[in-house]
Coordinates of C-alpha atoms (C1' of nucleotides) in Angstrom, one line a residue:
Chain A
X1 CA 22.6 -19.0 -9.4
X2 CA 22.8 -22.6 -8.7
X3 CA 19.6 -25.0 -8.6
X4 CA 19.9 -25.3 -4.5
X5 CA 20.2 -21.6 -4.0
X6 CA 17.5 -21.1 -6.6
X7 CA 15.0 -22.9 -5.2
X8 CA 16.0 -21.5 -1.0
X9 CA 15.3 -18.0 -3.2
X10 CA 12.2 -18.9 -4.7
X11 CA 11.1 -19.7 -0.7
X12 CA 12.9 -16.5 0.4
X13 CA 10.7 -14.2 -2.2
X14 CA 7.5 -13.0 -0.7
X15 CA 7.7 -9.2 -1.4
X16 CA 11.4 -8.6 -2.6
X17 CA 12.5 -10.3 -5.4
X18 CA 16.1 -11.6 -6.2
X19 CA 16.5 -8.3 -8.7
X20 CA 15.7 -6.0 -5.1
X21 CA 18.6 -7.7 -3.0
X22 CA 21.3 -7.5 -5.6
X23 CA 21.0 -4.6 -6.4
X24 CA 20.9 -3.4 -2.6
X25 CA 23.8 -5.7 -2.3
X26 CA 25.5 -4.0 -5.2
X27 CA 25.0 -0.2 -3.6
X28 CA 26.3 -1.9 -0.3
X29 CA 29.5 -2.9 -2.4
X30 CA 29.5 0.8 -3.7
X31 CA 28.8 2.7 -0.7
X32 CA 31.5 1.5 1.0
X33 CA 34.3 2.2 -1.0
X34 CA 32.2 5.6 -2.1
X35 CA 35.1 7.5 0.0
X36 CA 38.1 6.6 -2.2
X37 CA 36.2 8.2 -5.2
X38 CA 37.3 5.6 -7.6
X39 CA 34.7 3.6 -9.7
X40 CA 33.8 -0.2 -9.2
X41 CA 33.7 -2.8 -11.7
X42 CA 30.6 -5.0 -12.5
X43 CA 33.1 -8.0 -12.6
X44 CA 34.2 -7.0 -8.9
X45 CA 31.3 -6.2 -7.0
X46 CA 29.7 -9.8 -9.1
X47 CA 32.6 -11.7 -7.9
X48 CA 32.3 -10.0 -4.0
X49 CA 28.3 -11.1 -4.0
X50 CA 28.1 -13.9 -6.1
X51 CA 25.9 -12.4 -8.6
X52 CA 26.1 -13.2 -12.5
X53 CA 27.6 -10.6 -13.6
X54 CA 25.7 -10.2 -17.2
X55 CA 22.5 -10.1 -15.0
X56 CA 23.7 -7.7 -12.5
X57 CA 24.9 -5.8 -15.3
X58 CA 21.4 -4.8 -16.1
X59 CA 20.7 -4.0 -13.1
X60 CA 23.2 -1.4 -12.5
X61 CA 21.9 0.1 -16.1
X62 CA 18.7 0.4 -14.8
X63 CA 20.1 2.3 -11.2
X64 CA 21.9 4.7 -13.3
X65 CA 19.1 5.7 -15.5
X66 CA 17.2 6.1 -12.1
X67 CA 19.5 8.7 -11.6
X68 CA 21.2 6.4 -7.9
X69 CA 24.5 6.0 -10.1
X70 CA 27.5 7.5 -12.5
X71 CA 29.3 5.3 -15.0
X72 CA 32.6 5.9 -16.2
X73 CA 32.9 4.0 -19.6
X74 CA 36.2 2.8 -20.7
X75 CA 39.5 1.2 -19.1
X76 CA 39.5 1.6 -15.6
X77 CA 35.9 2.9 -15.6
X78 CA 33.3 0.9 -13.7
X79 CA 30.6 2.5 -11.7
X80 CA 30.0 5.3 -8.6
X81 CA 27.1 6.3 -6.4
X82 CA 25.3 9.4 -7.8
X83 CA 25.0 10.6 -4.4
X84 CA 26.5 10.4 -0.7
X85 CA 25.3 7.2 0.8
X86 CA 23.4 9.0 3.3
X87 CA 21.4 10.9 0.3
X88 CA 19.8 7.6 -0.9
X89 CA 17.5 5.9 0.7
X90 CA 16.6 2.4 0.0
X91 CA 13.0 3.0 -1.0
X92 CA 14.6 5.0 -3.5
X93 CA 16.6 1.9 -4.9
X94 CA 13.7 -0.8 -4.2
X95 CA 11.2 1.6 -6.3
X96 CA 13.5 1.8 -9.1
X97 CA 14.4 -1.5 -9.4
X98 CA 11.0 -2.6 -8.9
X99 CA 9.4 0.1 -11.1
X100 CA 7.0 1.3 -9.3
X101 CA 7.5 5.2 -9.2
X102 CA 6.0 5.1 -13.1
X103 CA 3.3 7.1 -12.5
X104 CA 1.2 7.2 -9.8
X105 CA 0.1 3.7 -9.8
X106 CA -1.2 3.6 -6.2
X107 CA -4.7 5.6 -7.4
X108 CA -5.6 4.1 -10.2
X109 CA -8.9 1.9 -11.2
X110 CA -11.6 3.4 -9.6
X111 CA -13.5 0.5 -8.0
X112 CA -16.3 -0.6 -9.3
X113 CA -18.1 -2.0 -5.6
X114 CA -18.6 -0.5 -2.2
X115 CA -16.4 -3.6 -0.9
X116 CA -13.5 -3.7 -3.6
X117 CA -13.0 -0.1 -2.4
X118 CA -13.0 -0.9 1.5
X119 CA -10.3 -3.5 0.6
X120 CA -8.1 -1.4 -1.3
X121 CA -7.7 0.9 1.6
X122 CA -6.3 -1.7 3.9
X123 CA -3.7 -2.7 0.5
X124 CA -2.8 0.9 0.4
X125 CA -2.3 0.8 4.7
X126 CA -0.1 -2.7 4.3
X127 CA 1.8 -1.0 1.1
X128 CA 2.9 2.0 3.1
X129 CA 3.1 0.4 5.7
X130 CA 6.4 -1.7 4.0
X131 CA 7.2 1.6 2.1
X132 CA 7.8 3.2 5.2
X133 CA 10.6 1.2 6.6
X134 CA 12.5 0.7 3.2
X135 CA 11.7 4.5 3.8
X136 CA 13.3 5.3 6.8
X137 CA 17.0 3.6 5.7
X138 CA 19.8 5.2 4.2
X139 CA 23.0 3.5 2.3
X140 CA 24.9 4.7 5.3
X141 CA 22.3 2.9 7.8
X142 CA 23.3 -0.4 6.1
X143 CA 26.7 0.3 5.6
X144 CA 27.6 0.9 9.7
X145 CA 25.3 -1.9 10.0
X146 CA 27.5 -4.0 8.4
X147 CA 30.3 -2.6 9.8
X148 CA 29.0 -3.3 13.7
X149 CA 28.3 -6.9 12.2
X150 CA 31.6 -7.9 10.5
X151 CA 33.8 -6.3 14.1
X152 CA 31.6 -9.0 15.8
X153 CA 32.8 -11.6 13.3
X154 CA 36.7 -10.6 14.0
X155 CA 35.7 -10.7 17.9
X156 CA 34.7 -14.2 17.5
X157 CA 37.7 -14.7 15.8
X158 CA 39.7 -14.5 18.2
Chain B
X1 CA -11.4 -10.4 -16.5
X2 CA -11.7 -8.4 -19.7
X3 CA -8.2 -6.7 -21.8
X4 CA -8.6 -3.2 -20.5
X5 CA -9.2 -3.9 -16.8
X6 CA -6.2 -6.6 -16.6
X7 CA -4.2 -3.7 -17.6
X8 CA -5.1 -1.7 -14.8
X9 CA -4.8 -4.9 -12.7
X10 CA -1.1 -5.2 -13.7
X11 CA -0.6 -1.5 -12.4
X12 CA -2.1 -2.1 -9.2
X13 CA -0.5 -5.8 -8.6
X14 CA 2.6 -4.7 -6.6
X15 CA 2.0 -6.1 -4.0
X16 CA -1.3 -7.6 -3.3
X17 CA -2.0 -10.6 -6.5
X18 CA -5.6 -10.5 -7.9
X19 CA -6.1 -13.9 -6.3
X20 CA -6.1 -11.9 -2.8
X21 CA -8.1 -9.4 -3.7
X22 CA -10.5 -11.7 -5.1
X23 CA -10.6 -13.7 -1.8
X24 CA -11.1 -10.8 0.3
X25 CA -14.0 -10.1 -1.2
X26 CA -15.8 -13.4 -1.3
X27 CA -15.0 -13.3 2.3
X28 CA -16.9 -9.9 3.1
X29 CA -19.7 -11.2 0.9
X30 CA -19.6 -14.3 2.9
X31 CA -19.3 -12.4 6.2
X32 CA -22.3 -9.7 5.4
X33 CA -24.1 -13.2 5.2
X34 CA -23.0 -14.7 8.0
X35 CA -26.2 -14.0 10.4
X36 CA -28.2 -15.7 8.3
X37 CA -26.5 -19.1 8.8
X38 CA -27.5 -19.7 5.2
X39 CA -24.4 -21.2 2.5
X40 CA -23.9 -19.1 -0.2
X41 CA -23.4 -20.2 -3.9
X42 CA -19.8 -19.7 -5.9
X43 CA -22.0 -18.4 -8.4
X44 CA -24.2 -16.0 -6.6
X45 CA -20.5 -14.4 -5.2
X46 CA -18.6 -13.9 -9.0
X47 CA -21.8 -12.4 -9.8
X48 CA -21.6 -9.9 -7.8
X49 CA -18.3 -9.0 -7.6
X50 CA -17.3 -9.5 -11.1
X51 CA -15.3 -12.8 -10.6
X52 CA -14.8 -15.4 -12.8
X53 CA -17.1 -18.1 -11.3
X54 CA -14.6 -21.0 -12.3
X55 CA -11.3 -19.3 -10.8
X56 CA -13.3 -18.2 -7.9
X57 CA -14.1 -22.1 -7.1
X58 CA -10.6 -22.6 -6.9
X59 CA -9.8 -20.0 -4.3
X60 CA -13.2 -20.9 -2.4
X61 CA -11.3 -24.5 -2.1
X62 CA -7.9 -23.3 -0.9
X63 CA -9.7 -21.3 1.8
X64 CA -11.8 -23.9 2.5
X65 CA -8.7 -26.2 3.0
X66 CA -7.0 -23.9 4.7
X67 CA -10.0 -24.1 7.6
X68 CA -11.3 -20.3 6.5
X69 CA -14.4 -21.8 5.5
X70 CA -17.1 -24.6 5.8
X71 CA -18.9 -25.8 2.9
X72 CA -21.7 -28.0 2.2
X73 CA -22.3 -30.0 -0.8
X74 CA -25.2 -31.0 -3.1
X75 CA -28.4 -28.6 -4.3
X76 CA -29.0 -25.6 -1.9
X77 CA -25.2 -26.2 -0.6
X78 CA -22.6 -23.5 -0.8
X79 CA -19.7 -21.9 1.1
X80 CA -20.3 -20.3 5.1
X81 CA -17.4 -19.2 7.1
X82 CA -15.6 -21.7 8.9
X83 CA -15.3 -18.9 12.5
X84 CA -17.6 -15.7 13.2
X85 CA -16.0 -12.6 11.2
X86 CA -14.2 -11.2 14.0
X87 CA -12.4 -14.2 15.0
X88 CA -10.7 -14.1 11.3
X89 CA -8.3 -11.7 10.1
X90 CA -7.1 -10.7 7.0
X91 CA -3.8 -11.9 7.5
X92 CA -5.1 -15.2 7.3
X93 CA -6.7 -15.0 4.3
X94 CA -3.9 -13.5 2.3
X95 CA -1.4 -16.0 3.9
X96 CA -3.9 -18.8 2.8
X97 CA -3.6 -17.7 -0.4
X98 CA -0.7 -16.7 -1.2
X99 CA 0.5 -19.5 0.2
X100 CA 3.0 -17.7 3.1
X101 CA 2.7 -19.9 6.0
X102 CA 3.6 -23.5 4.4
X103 CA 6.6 -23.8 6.9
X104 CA 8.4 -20.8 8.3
X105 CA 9.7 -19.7 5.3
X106 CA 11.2 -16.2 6.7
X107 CA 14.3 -17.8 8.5
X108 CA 15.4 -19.9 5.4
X109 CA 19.1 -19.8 3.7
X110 CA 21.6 -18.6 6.0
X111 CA 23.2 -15.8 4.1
X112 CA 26.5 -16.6 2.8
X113 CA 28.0 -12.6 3.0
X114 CA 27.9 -10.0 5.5
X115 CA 25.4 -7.8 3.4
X116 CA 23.1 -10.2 2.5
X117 CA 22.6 -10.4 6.5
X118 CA 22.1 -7.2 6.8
X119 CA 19.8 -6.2 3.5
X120 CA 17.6 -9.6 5.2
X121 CA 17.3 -7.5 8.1
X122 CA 15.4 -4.6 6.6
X123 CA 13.2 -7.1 4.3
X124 CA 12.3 -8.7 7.2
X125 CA 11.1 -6.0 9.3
X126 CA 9.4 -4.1 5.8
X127 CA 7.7 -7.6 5.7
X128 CA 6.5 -7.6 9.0
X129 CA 5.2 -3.9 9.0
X130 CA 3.0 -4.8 6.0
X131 CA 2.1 -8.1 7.6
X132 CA 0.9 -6.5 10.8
X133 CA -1.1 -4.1 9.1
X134 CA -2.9 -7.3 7.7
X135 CA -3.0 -8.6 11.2
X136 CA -4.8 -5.6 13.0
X137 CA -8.2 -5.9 10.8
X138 CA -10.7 -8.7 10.8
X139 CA -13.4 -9.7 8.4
X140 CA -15.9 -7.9 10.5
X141 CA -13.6 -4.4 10.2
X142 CA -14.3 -5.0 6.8
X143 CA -18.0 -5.5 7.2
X144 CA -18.2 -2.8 9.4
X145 CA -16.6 0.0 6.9
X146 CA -18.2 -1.5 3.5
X147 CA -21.6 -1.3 6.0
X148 CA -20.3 3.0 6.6
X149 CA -19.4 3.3 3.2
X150 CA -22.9 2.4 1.7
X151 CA -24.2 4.6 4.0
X152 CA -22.7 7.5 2.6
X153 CA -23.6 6.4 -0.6
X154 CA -27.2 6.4 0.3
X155 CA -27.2 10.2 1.4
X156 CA -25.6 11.1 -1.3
X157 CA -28.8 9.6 -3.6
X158 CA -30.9 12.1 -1.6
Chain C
dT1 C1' -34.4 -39.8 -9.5
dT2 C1' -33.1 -35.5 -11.0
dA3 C1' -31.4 -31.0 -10.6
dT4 C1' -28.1 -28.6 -7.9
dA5 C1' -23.9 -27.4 -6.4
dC6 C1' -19.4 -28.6 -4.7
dC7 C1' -15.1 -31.4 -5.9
dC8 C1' -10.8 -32.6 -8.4
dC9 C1' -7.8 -32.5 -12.1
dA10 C1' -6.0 -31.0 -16.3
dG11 C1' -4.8 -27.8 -19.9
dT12 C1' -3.9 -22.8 -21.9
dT13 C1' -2.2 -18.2 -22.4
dC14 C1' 0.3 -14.5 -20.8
dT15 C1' 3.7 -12.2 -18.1
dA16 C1' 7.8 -11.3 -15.3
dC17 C1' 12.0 -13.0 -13.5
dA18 C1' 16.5 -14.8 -13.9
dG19 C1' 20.1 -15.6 -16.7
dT20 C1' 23.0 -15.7 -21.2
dG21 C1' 25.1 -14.0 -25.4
dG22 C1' 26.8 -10.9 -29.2
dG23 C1' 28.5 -7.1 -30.6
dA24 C1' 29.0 -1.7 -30.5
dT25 C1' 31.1 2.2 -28.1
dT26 C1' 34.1 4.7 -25.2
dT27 C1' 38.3 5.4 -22.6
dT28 C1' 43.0 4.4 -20.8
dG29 C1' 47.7 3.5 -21.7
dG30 C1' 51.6 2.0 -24.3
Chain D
dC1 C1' 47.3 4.7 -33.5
dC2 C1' 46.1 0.4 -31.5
dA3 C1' 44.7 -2.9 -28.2
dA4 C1' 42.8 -3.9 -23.9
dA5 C1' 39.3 -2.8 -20.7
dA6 C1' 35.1 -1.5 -19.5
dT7 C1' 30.3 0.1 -20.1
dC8 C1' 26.3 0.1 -23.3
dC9 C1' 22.5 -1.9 -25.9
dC10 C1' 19.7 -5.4 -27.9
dA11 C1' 17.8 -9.7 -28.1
dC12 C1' 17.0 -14.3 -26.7
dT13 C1' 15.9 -18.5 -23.6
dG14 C1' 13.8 -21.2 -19.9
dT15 C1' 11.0 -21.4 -16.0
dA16 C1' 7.3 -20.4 -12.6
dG17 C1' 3.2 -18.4 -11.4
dA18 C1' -1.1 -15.8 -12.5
dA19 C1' -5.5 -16.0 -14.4
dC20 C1' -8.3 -18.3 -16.4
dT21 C1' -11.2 -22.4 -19.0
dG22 C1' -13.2 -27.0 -19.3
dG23 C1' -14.6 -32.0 -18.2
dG24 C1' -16.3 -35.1 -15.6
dG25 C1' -17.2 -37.0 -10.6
dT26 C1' -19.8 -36.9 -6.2
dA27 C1' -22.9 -35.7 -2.6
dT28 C1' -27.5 -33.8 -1.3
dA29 C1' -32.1 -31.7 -1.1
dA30 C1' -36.7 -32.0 -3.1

DNA sequence: TTATACCCCAGTTCTACAGTGGGATTTTGG
DNA sequence: CCAAAATCCCACTGTAGAACTGGGGTATAA
């Protein structure tokens, strides 16, 4: 990333951070060409979302030892979902990336006053709360999403 | 905050930074006060809820600049809510601190590809779910459960 | 006037994020 | 069999923020 863009992200992150977004981006890339059944290159998908390529290289290491994608190592290997787009939701990919499915992390540290406890329950009702609508998306949801939204941009066009 | 519990602190931070968490409850403390329209010392709230009385000073300030709460100088001075508890939510205070609200930072840096668009989309609605959830409850909610909660606590001595 | 308590600023350590780099390993294709 | 292409793995850097810690200044009640 450049300085400009880097500091508009550092704005931008609140609860997802730049790691989240490229790798949704990246699944994105990979869910719509999932039909063909060929694998994607990092170099590709890098050069489609302006990503470095050495950083999002990690990223996909870490999606495929989630279990969200196959590699095919070697000339004319590259990278395919694990699963049909529909299959994956994007909790699934925000958790990993994020690593927060390592245990059960939302129950730990048994509070030690009355009001540390009373505020934890409303952080658990915000955190599912989020959970819930990274939740409810698939791959597919985004992909016809962006399909509805790059037809508008041809309509204007012309 | 000793070795073993800022372990279990880096587990639980996914979402919610110590710095909240620590403000929510000076706030409850603050609010359980509140009738008696008398300040109450930095010192007297770390004590009691196991906060660093130095770090809490800092966040006492920020809320205090961001108009959360009044505070009076000099001996017998301290910290009293700025508004009655129910006229403050908890949105508020985590915004405050986290520093969310300087400018509307959730429109920034028009995305440059049709996916980042849409993956925006989703963040910004999983951000909102978690932010309304936030919204919903005031200080007194709080008051009002940690006040249930010691109830039960009571009975459960007898 | 003195003790009390907020006020402001500065420094420290630790962590995660974002990015970069080198080299090993596997596979295709000539 | 060899070379190019691609993933794989490890390690490093720089930066920002979190979580403190400390020193001295200033207002106020008794």
């Amino acid at each position: 990333m450049d300085v400009l863009s880097y500091v508009l992200q550092l704005l931008l992150t609140v609860e997802l951070s730049c790691k989240s977004e490229y790798a949704l981006l990246a699944l994105v890339e990979l869910a719509v060409k999932h039909d063909a059944g060929e694998p994607l290159q990092i170099r590709e998908i890098a050069a489609n979302q302006n990503i470095p390529d050495r950083y999002l290289e990690q990223l996909l290491a870490t999606l495929r030892r989630g279990g969200l994608l196959r590699s095919q190592r070697g000339a004319k290997g590259g990278y395919l979902l694990a699963r049909d787009p529909w299959k994956i939701t994007l909790l699934e990919i925000v958790s990993c990336i994020e690593g927060w499915d390592s245990g059960s992390m939302t129950e730990n540290s048994t509070p030690k006053t009355v009001e540390t406890a009373v505020v934890r329950e409303v952080w658990q009702e915000a955190r599912q709360a989020s959970e819930s609508v990274w939740q409810k998306y698939t791959l597919q949801d985004l992909c016809e999403r962006r399909n509805a939204k790059r037809q508008l941009d041809i309509m204007y066009y012309i």
